[in-house]
């Protein structure tokens, strides 16, 4: 499996620190609003990376934070006259709903910055002891120049950065030893949330949050660190500086960055009015369509969002879903149960689609090509599978489509939920069939319910049922 590493600018063979295990950290959203479709891109992309690695047999420890203390959260709280934690809690809940609707699995751990302040203070103290940080009137800065390798991720040299930042000094930062130095801890302003520290009552800088959360939940050395490409500099560059100077070890082996999502070929921004939240999209589309749309492109390419492209994604997903429901129909009407000799021989041919799929995914998670392999399989199903085939074979082809889609986190089979009254009605019918000694029908109903995730319990008080 090859991964493009932003740091080396090369596709490299993936070798985990510990065989069979992956330690992965993905920078999560700042929670002051509903997430937008740009934020959804890293969520979908790296969830797919995780799913594929698990499919390959790795045990993935997947950590993704919520940045729940930040100027924007504080501003929103002040605007609404509520606490900052009320704002962040509200939008974490909303974000989790959107993630579930996009079939993005919850991380192994979703740490909250505000719950990890002690560890951050610890790291800053170590940096102070080692001479990598200094305190000026309660603000602690990182001494960037002291880290010789600064710039190794974003491929910027200290000199070039220095000349570029001379004019970027922000008011209040004249006290820095060097314009390149960045904040590790800052004192509170009136009305802001704060924590006690050896330097001032205040809060951590954004970069140290991720350094600490990655360290706490994954260790001092991790396999993959990921996020959107806007985070390469300064966020990830600064994370490397802090973590490596504090721990004395290489922080992350592979750095993965997703390209940006634009709207109608323009940068998405509130001021341009071309801004969509995931919730906006969910009013018009099943969010599986959004997921499918994102995966139809390579994760490192810029991706343009437009109404036409979403319609195309909707049609593409429907084509897969129609093939699946057609296979279900065919399997229910097949005259033969067992696979024939010819079908058995065709199994190898079926394997070719999976090979193509894996080849694409092994090549730096080329989901666009993986989706093409699924389409080829769908084409095969539509043109080569009919009711003449055995039930076993038809179901094998269907399973293959569902499996490949499942690795991409795409739900290709819409399971209709049975309503309570429909279940009751079927149970009633089953009881009558049993009374009439029509056990075949009774068993059929039980199987039909089981397929929809309903299990029946025959008790002395009558039949009880529960959903899976
Ligand atoms: P933020 O809440 O701005 O820190 O962003 C959370 C994540 O979403 C980060 O990994 C960002 O890089 C990513 N992100 C934000 N906007 C976009 C966009 N338009 N396209 C792709 N990724 C984005
Ligand atoms: Zn981060």
Coordinates of C-alpha atoms and ligand atoms in Angstrom, one line a residue:
X1 CA 0.0 0.0 0.0
X2 CA 1.5 3.3 -1.1
X3 CA 0.7 6.7 0.6
X4 CA 1.7 10.1 -0.8
X5 CA 3.6 11.8 2.0
X6 CA 3.5 15.6 1.9
X7 CA 6.8 15.7 3.7
X8 CA 8.8 13.7 1.1
X9 CA 6.5 14.7 -1.8
X10 CA 6.6 11.0 -2.8
X11 CA 4.4 8.0 -2.7
X12 CA 5.9 5.7 -0.2
X13 CA 5.2 2.1 0.8
X14 CA 3.3 2.1 4.1
X15 CA 5.2 0.5 6.9
X16 CA 3.6 0.9 10.3
X17 CA 5.6 1.5 13.4
X18 CA 4.1 -1.6 14.9
X19 CA 3.1 -4.5 12.6
X20 CA -0.6 -4.8 12.0
X21 CA -1.4 -1.5 13.8
X22 CA -2.0 2.0 12.6
X23 CA -1.9 5.1 14.7
X24 CA -3.7 7.9 12.9
X25 CA -4.5 11.4 13.9
X26 CA -6.8 13.7 11.9
X27 CA -7.3 17.3 12.8
X28 CA -11.0 17.9 13.5
X29 CA -13.2 20.9 13.1
X30 CA -13.5 24.0 15.2
X31 CA -17.0 23.8 16.6
X32 CA -18.7 27.1 16.4
X33 CA -21.2 26.4 13.6
X34 CA -22.7 23.6 11.5
X35 CA -19.9 22.0 9.5
X36 CA -19.7 22.9 5.9
X37 CA -19.1 20.6 2.9
X38 CA -15.4 21.6 2.9
X39 CA -15.0 20.2 6.4
X40 CA -16.9 17.1 5.3
X41 CA -14.1 16.3 2.7
X42 CA -11.4 15.3 5.2
X43 CA -14.0 13.5 7.3
X44 CA -15.1 11.3 4.4
X45 CA -11.7 10.9 2.9
X46 CA -9.9 9.8 6.0
X47 CA -12.8 7.6 7.2
X48 CA -12.4 5.8 3.9
X49 CA -8.6 5.5 4.4
X50 CA -9.4 4.0 7.8
X51 CA -12.0 1.6 6.4
X52 CA -9.6 0.4 3.7
X53 CA -6.8 -0.2 6.2
X54 CA -9.1 -2.2 8.4
X55 CA -10.2 -4.2 5.4
X56 CA -6.5 -4.9 4.8
X57 CA -6.3 -6.3 8.3
X58 CA -4.8 -3.4 10.2
X59 CA -6.1 -2.4 13.7
X60 CA -6.5 1.3 13.3
X61 CA -6.4 3.6 16.3
X62 CA -8.1 6.6 14.8
X63 CA -8.0 9.8 16.8
X64 CA -9.8 13.0 15.7
X65 CA -10.2 16.0 18.0
X66 CA -12.8 18.7 18.3
X67 CA -11.3 22.2 18.7
X68 CA -13.7 23.4 21.4
X69 CA -11.9 26.6 22.5
X70 CA -11.1 29.2 19.9
X71 CA -11.7 32.9 19.1
X72 CA -14.7 32.1 16.8
X73 CA -16.4 30.0 19.5
X74 CA -15.9 32.8 22.0
X75 CA -17.2 35.4 19.6
X76 CA -20.3 33.3 18.9
X77 CA -20.9 32.7 22.6
X78 CA -20.7 36.4 23.2
X79 CA -23.1 37.1 20.3
X80 CA -25.7 34.7 21.7
X81 CA -25.0 35.6 25.4
X82 CA -24.3 32.0 26.3
X83 CA -21.1 30.2 27.5
X84 CA -18.4 29.0 25.1
X85 CA -19.0 25.5 26.2
X86 CA -22.6 25.7 25.3
X87 CA -21.7 26.7 21.8
X88 CA -19.1 23.9 21.4
X89 CA -21.3 21.2 22.9
X90 CA -24.1 22.2 20.6
X91 CA -22.1 22.0 17.5
X92 CA -20.2 18.8 18.5
X93 CA -23.6 17.1 18.7
X94 CA -24.7 18.6 15.4
X95 CA -21.4 17.5 13.8
X96 CA -21.8 14.0 15.1
X97 CA -25.3 13.8 13.5
X98 CA -23.8 15.0 10.1
X99 CA -21.0 12.5 10.4
X100 CA -23.5 9.6 11.0
X101 CA -25.6 10.7 8.1
X102 CA -22.5 10.6 5.8
X103 CA -21.6 7.2 7.2
X104 CA -18.4 8.5 8.8
X105 CA -17.7 6.3 11.7
X106 CA -17.0 7.8 15.1
X107 CA -13.2 7.9 15.8
X108 CA -11.7 5.5 18.3
X109 CA -11.4 8.7 20.5
X110 CA -12.7 12.2 19.9
X111 CA -10.7 14.2 22.4
X112 CA -11.8 17.7 23.3
X113 CA -9.1 20.4 23.6
X114 CA -10.7 21.8 26.8
X115 CA -10.4 18.4 28.5
X116 CA -6.6 18.1 27.8
X117 CA -5.3 21.4 29.2
X118 CA -3.1 19.7 31.9
X119 CA -1.2 17.7 29.3
X120 CA -0.7 20.8 27.1
X121 CA 0.7 22.7 30.1
X122 CA 3.0 19.8 30.7
X123 CA 4.3 19.9 27.1
X124 CA 4.8 23.7 27.2
X125 CA 6.7 23.3 30.5
X126 CA 9.0 20.7 28.9
X127 CA 9.6 23.0 26.0
X128 CA 10.5 25.8 28.4
X129 CA 12.9 23.6 30.3
X130 CA 14.6 22.6 27.1
X131 CA 14.9 26.2 26.0
X132 CA 12.4 26.0 23.1
X133 CA 9.9 28.3 24.7
X134 CA 9.9 31.6 26.6
X135 CA 7.4 33.6 28.6
X136 CA 6.7 37.3 28.0
X137 CA 4.2 38.7 30.4
X138 CA 2.1 35.6 30.6
X139 CA 2.3 34.7 26.9
X140 CA 4.5 31.8 26.0
X141 CA 6.1 31.6 22.6
X142 CA 7.8 28.8 20.7
X143 CA 11.4 29.7 19.7
X144 CA 11.0 28.6 16.1
X145 CA 14.6 29.3 15.0
X146 CA 15.9 26.9 17.6
X147 CA 14.3 24.0 15.7
X148 CA 16.7 23.4 12.8
X149 CA 14.3 21.3 10.8
X150 CA 11.5 23.9 10.9
X151 CA 9.9 24.0 7.4
X152 CA 10.5 20.4 6.6
X153 CA 6.9 19.6 6.0
X154 CA 5.9 22.7 4.0
X155 CA 9.3 22.9 2.3
X156 CA 9.9 26.5 3.4
X157 CA 13.2 27.6 4.6
X158 CA 13.7 29.7 7.7
X159 CA 15.2 32.4 5.7
X160 CA 12.3 32.7 3.2
X161 CA 9.9 32.6 6.1
X162 CA 11.7 35.3 7.9
X163 CA 11.6 37.7 5.0
X164 CA 8.0 36.9 4.4
X165 CA 6.9 37.5 8.0
X166 CA 8.7 40.7 8.8
X167 CA 5.7 42.7 7.8
X168 CA 3.2 40.3 9.4
X169 CA 3.8 41.2 13.0
X170 CA 0.4 41.5 14.6
X171 CA -0.1 44.3 17.2
X172 CA 0.7 43.0 20.6
X173 CA 3.3 40.6 19.3
X174 CA 6.2 43.1 19.2
X175 CA 7.4 41.3 22.4
X176 CA 8.3 38.2 20.4
X177 CA 12.0 37.5 20.0
X178 CA 11.5 36.7 16.4
X179 CA 8.5 37.2 14.1
X180 CA 8.5 33.5 13.3
X181 CA 7.8 32.5 16.9
X182 CA 4.3 31.3 17.6
X183 CA 2.1 31.2 20.6
X184 CA 1.9 28.2 22.9
X185 CA -0.1 29.8 25.7
X186 CA -1.9 33.2 25.8
X187 CA -3.4 35.1 28.7
X188 CA -7.2 35.5 28.9
X189 CA -9.0 38.6 27.8
X190 CA -11.9 39.9 29.8
X191 CA -14.9 37.5 29.6
X192 CA -12.9 34.7 28.0
X193 CA -12.7 31.1 29.3
X194 CA -9.4 30.5 31.0
X195 CA -7.3 27.9 32.9
X196 CA -4.6 28.3 35.5
X197 CA -1.1 27.8 34.4
X198 CA 2.4 28.7 35.7
X199 CA 2.5 31.7 33.2
X200 CA -0.9 33.3 33.4
X201 CA -4.6 32.6 33.6
X202 CA -5.3 31.8 29.9
X203 CA -5.6 29.2 27.2
X204 CA -3.4 27.2 24.9
X205 CA -2.5 28.0 21.3
X206 CA -4.2 25.9 18.7
X207 CA -1.2 24.0 17.6
X208 CA -0.2 22.7 21.0
X209 CA -3.7 21.2 21.3
X210 CA -3.1 18.7 18.5
X211 CA 0.5 17.9 19.6
X212 CA -0.8 17.0 23.1
X213 CA -3.9 15.0 22.0
X214 CA -1.9 13.0 19.5
X215 CA 0.7 12.2 22.1
X216 CA -1.8 11.3 24.8
X217 CA -4.0 9.0 22.7
X218 CA -1.4 7.6 20.2
X219 CA 2.0 8.1 21.6
X220 CA 5.0 10.2 20.8
X221 CA 5.5 8.6 17.4
X222 CA 2.5 8.1 15.1
X223 CA 2.0 6.6 11.7
X224 CA -0.3 9.0 9.9
X225 CA -1.2 12.6 10.6
X226 CA -3.8 14.0 8.3
X227 CA -6.0 17.1 7.6
X228 CA -6.9 19.5 4.8
X229 CA -4.0 21.1 2.8
X230 CA -4.6 24.5 4.4
X231 CA -3.2 23.0 7.6
X232 CA 0.2 22.1 6.2
X233 CA 1.4 25.6 7.2
X234 CA 1.5 26.8 9.9
X235 CA -0.6 24.3 11.9
X236 CA 1.2 21.0 11.0
X237 CA 4.6 22.6 10.7
X238 CA 4.2 24.0 14.2
X239 CA 2.9 20.7 15.5
X240 CA 6.0 19.0 14.3
X241 CA 8.2 21.6 15.9
X242 CA 6.5 21.3 19.3
X243 CA 6.2 17.6 19.3
X244 CA 9.7 16.8 18.1
X245 CA 11.4 19.3 20.4
X246 CA 9.4 18.2 23.4
X247 CA 9.6 14.4 22.8
X248 CA 12.9 14.1 21.0
X249 CA 11.4 11.8 18.4
X250 CA 10.0 12.0 14.9
X251 CA 6.4 12.9 15.3
X252 CA 4.6 11.4 12.3
X253 CA 5.8 9.1 9.6
X254 CA 3.3 9.9 6.9
X255 CA 1.6 13.3 6.4
X256 CA -1.6 13.1 4.3
X257 CA -3.5 16.2 3.1
X258 CA -6.8 16.4 1.2
X259 CA -7.2 19.0 -1.5
X260 CA -9.7 21.8 -1.2
X261 CA -13.3 21.8 -2.1
X262 CA -14.4 24.8 -4.2
X263 CA -17.8 25.9 -5.3
X264 CA -18.4 26.6 -9.0
X265 CA -14.6 26.8 -9.4
X266 CA -14.4 29.5 -6.7
X267 CA -13.1 29.3 -3.2
X268 CA -15.9 28.6 -0.8
X269 CA -16.4 31.5 1.5
X270 CA -19.2 33.1 3.5
X271 CA -18.5 36.5 2.0
X272 CA -18.9 35.3 -1.5
X273 CA -22.2 33.7 -0.5
X274 CA -21.2 30.4 -2.0
X275 CA -21.2 28.5 1.2
X276 CA -23.1 25.3 2.0
X277 CA -23.4 23.4 5.2
X278 CA -23.7 19.6 5.2
X279 CA -27.2 20.2 6.6
X280 CA -28.1 22.4 3.6
X281 CA -27.1 19.6 1.3
X282 CA -29.1 17.0 3.4
X283 CA -32.3 18.9 2.6
X284 CA -31.9 18.1 -1.1
X285 CA -29.9 14.9 -1.1
X286 CA -29.3 11.7 0.8
X287 CA -25.8 12.4 2.2
X288 CA -24.6 9.2 0.7
X289 CA -24.7 11.2 -2.5
X290 CA -22.3 13.7 -1.0
X291 CA -20.0 10.9 0.1
X292 CA -20.1 9.3 -3.3
X293 CA -19.4 12.8 -4.9
X294 CA -16.3 13.2 -2.7
X295 CA -15.0 9.8 -3.5
X296 CA -15.4 10.2 -7.2
X297 CA -12.3 12.4 -7.2
X298 CA -8.8 11.7 -5.9
X299 CA -8.5 13.1 -2.4
X300 CA -5.5 15.2 -3.2
X301 CA -7.0 16.9 -6.2
X302 CA -9.0 20.1 -5.8
X303 CA -12.7 19.2 -6.1
X304 CA -15.3 21.4 -7.6
X305 CA -18.8 21.3 -6.1
X306 CA -21.7 22.2 -8.4
X307 CA -25.3 21.3 -8.9
X308 CA -24.5 19.4 -12.1
X309 CA -21.8 17.4 -10.5
X310 CA -24.0 16.5 -7.5
X311 CA -26.7 15.4 -9.9
X312 CA -24.1 13.2 -11.7
X313 CA -23.1 11.7 -8.3
X314 CA -26.8 11.1 -7.5
X315 CA -27.2 9.2 -10.8
X316 CA -24.0 7.3 -10.3
X317 CA -25.0 6.1 -6.9
X318 CA -28.5 5.2 -8.2
X319 CA -27.0 3.1 -10.9
X320 CA -25.2 1.0 -8.3
X321 CA -28.3 0.8 -6.1
X322 CA -30.5 -0.2 -9.0
X323 CA -28.1 -3.0 -9.9
X324 CA -28.2 -4.2 -6.3
X325 CA -32.0 -4.2 -6.0
X326 CA -32.2 -5.9 -9.4
X327 CA -29.9 -8.6 -8.1
X328 CA -32.2 -9.0 -5.0
X329 CA -35.2 -9.4 -7.3
X330 CA -33.4 -11.9 -9.5
X331 CA -32.2 -13.9 -6.5
X332 CA -35.8 -14.2 -5.2
X333 CA -36.9 -15.5 -8.6
X334 CA -34.1 -17.7 -9.4
X335 CA -35.0 -21.3 -10.2
X336 CA -31.7 -22.9 -9.3
X337 CA -30.4 -22.8 -5.7
X338 CA -26.8 -24.0 -6.0
X339 CA -24.0 -22.6 -8.2
X340 CA -23.5 -24.4 -11.5
X341 CA -20.1 -25.6 -12.7
X342 CA -19.9 -22.7 -15.2
X343 CA -20.7 -20.2 -12.4
X344 CA -18.0 -21.7 -10.2
X345 CA -15.5 -21.1 -13.0
X346 CA -16.7 -17.5 -13.4
X347 CA -15.7 -16.8 -9.7
X348 CA -12.2 -16.0 -10.8
X349 CA -13.5 -13.5 -13.3
X350 CA -15.4 -11.8 -10.5
X351 CA -12.2 -11.6 -8.5
X352 CA -10.7 -9.4 -11.2
X353 CA -13.0 -6.5 -10.2
X354 CA -11.8 -6.7 -6.6
X355 CA -8.2 -6.8 -7.8
X356 CA -8.7 -3.7 -9.8
X357 CA -10.4 -2.1 -6.8
X358 CA -7.5 -3.0 -4.5
X359 CA -4.9 -1.9 -6.9
X360 CA -6.5 1.5 -7.1
X361 CA -6.8 1.8 -3.3
X362 CA -3.3 0.6 -2.7
X363 CA -2.1 3.4 -5.0
X364 CA -2.5 6.2 -2.5
X365 CA -6.2 5.6 -2.0
X366 CA -7.3 6.3 -5.6
X367 CA -11.0 6.2 -4.8
X368 CA -11.9 7.5 -8.3
X369 CA -10.4 4.4 -9.9
X370 CA -11.9 2.2 -7.2
X371 CA -15.3 3.6 -8.0
X372 CA -14.7 2.8 -11.7
X373 CA -14.0 -0.8 -10.7
X374 CA -17.3 -0.9 -8.9
X375 CA -19.0 0.5 -12.0
X376 CA -17.5 -2.2 -14.2
X377 CA -18.8 -4.8 -11.8
X378 CA -22.2 -3.2 -11.9
X379 CA -22.1 -3.3 -15.7
X380 CA -21.2 -7.0 -15.5
X381 CA -24.1 -7.6 -13.2
X382 CA -26.5 -5.7 -15.4
X383 CA -25.5 -7.4 -18.6
X384 CA -24.5 -10.9 -17.5
X385 CA -26.6 -11.9 -14.6
X386 CA -30.2 -13.0 -15.1
X387 CA -32.9 -15.2 -13.5
X388 CA -31.4 -18.1 -15.4
X389 CA -28.5 -18.0 -13.0
X390 CA -28.5 -19.8 -9.7
X391 CA -29.6 -17.9 -6.5
X392 CA -26.1 -18.6 -5.0
X393 CA -24.4 -17.0 -7.9
X394 CA -26.7 -14.0 -8.1
X395 CA -26.2 -13.4 -4.3
X396 CA -22.4 -13.8 -4.7
X397 CA -22.3 -11.0 -7.3
X398 CA -24.6 -8.8 -5.1
X399 CA -22.4 -9.4 -2.1
X400 CA -19.3 -8.4 -4.1
X401 CA -20.9 -5.0 -5.0
X402 CA -22.0 -4.5 -1.4
X403 CA -18.6 -5.4 -0.1
X404 CA -16.6 -3.0 -2.3
X405 CA -19.1 -0.2 -1.7
X406 CA -18.9 -1.0 2.1
X407 CA -15.1 -0.5 2.0
X408 CA -15.8 3.0 0.6
X409 CA -18.4 3.5 3.3
X410 CA -21.1 3.6 0.7
X411 CA -24.5 2.1 1.6
X412 CA -25.6 0.5 -1.7
X413 CA -28.6 -1.3 -0.4
X414 CA -31.5 0.6 1.0
X415 CA -33.0 -1.6 3.6
X416 CA -36.6 -0.6 4.1
X417 CA -37.5 -0.3 7.7
X418 CA -40.6 -2.2 8.7
X419 CA -43.2 -0.2 10.7
X420 CA -44.3 -1.7 14.0
X421 CA -47.8 -2.4 12.6
X422 CA -46.4 -4.2 9.6
X423 CA -44.4 -6.4 12.0
X424 CA -47.4 -7.1 14.1
X425 CA -49.4 -8.0 11.0
X426 CA -46.8 -10.5 9.8
X427 CA -46.6 -12.0 13.3
X428 CA -50.3 -12.4 13.3
X429 CA -50.2 -14.1 9.9
X430 CA -47.4 -16.4 11.1
X431 CA -49.6 -17.5 14.1
X432 CA -52.5 -18.3 11.8
X433 CA -50.2 -20.2 9.4
X434 CA -48.9 -22.2 12.4
X435 CA -52.5 -22.9 13.6
X436 CA -53.3 -24.2 10.1
X437 CA -50.1 -26.3 10.3
X438 CA -48.6 -24.4 7.3
X439 CA -45.1 -24.4 8.9
X440 CA -43.4 -23.6 5.6
X441 CA -45.2 -20.2 5.5
X442 CA -44.6 -19.6 9.2
X443 CA -40.9 -20.2 8.7
X444 CA -40.9 -18.0 5.7
X445 CA -42.3 -15.1 7.7
X446 CA -39.7 -15.6 10.4
X447 CA -37.0 -15.5 7.8
X448 CA -38.5 -12.4 6.1
X449 CA -38.5 -10.6 9.4
X450 CA -35.0 -11.7 10.3
X451 CA -33.8 -10.3 7.0
X452 CA -35.1 -6.9 8.1
X453 CA -33.4 -7.3 11.4
X454 CA -36.4 -8.4 13.5
X455 CA -36.0 -11.4 15.7
X456 CA -39.0 -13.3 17.1
X457 CA -39.1 -14.9 20.5
X458 CA -41.8 -17.5 21.1
X459 CA -42.6 -17.1 24.8
X460 CA -45.4 -18.5 27.0
X461 CA -47.1 -15.1 27.0
X462 CA -47.1 -15.1 23.2
X463 CA -44.7 -13.9 20.5
X464 CA -42.3 -11.1 21.3
X465 CA -40.1 -9.3 18.8
X466 CA -37.1 -7.0 18.8
X467 CA -35.1 -5.0 16.3
X468 CA -31.4 -5.8 15.9
Ligands
LIG1 P1 -11.5 24.0 10.5 O1 -12.7 23.8 11.3 O2 -11.4 25.2 9.7 O3 -10.2 23.8 11.4 O4 -11.4 22.8 9.5 C1 -11.5 21.4 9.8 C2 -11.0 20.6 8.7 O5 -11.7 20.9 7.4 C3 -9.5 20.8 8.4 O6 -8.9 19.6 8.1 C4 -9.5 21.7 7.2 O7 -8.4 21.6 6.4 C5 -10.7 21.2 6.4 N1 -11.3 22.1 5.4 C6 -11.8 23.3 5.7 N2 -12.3 23.9 4.6 C7 -12.1 23.0 3.6 C8 -12.4 23.0 2.1 N3 -13.0 24.1 1.5 N4 -12.0 21.9 1.4 C9 -11.4 20.9 2.0 N5 -11.1 20.8 3.3 C10 -11.4 21.9 4.1
LIG2 ZN1 -4.6 19.9 14.4

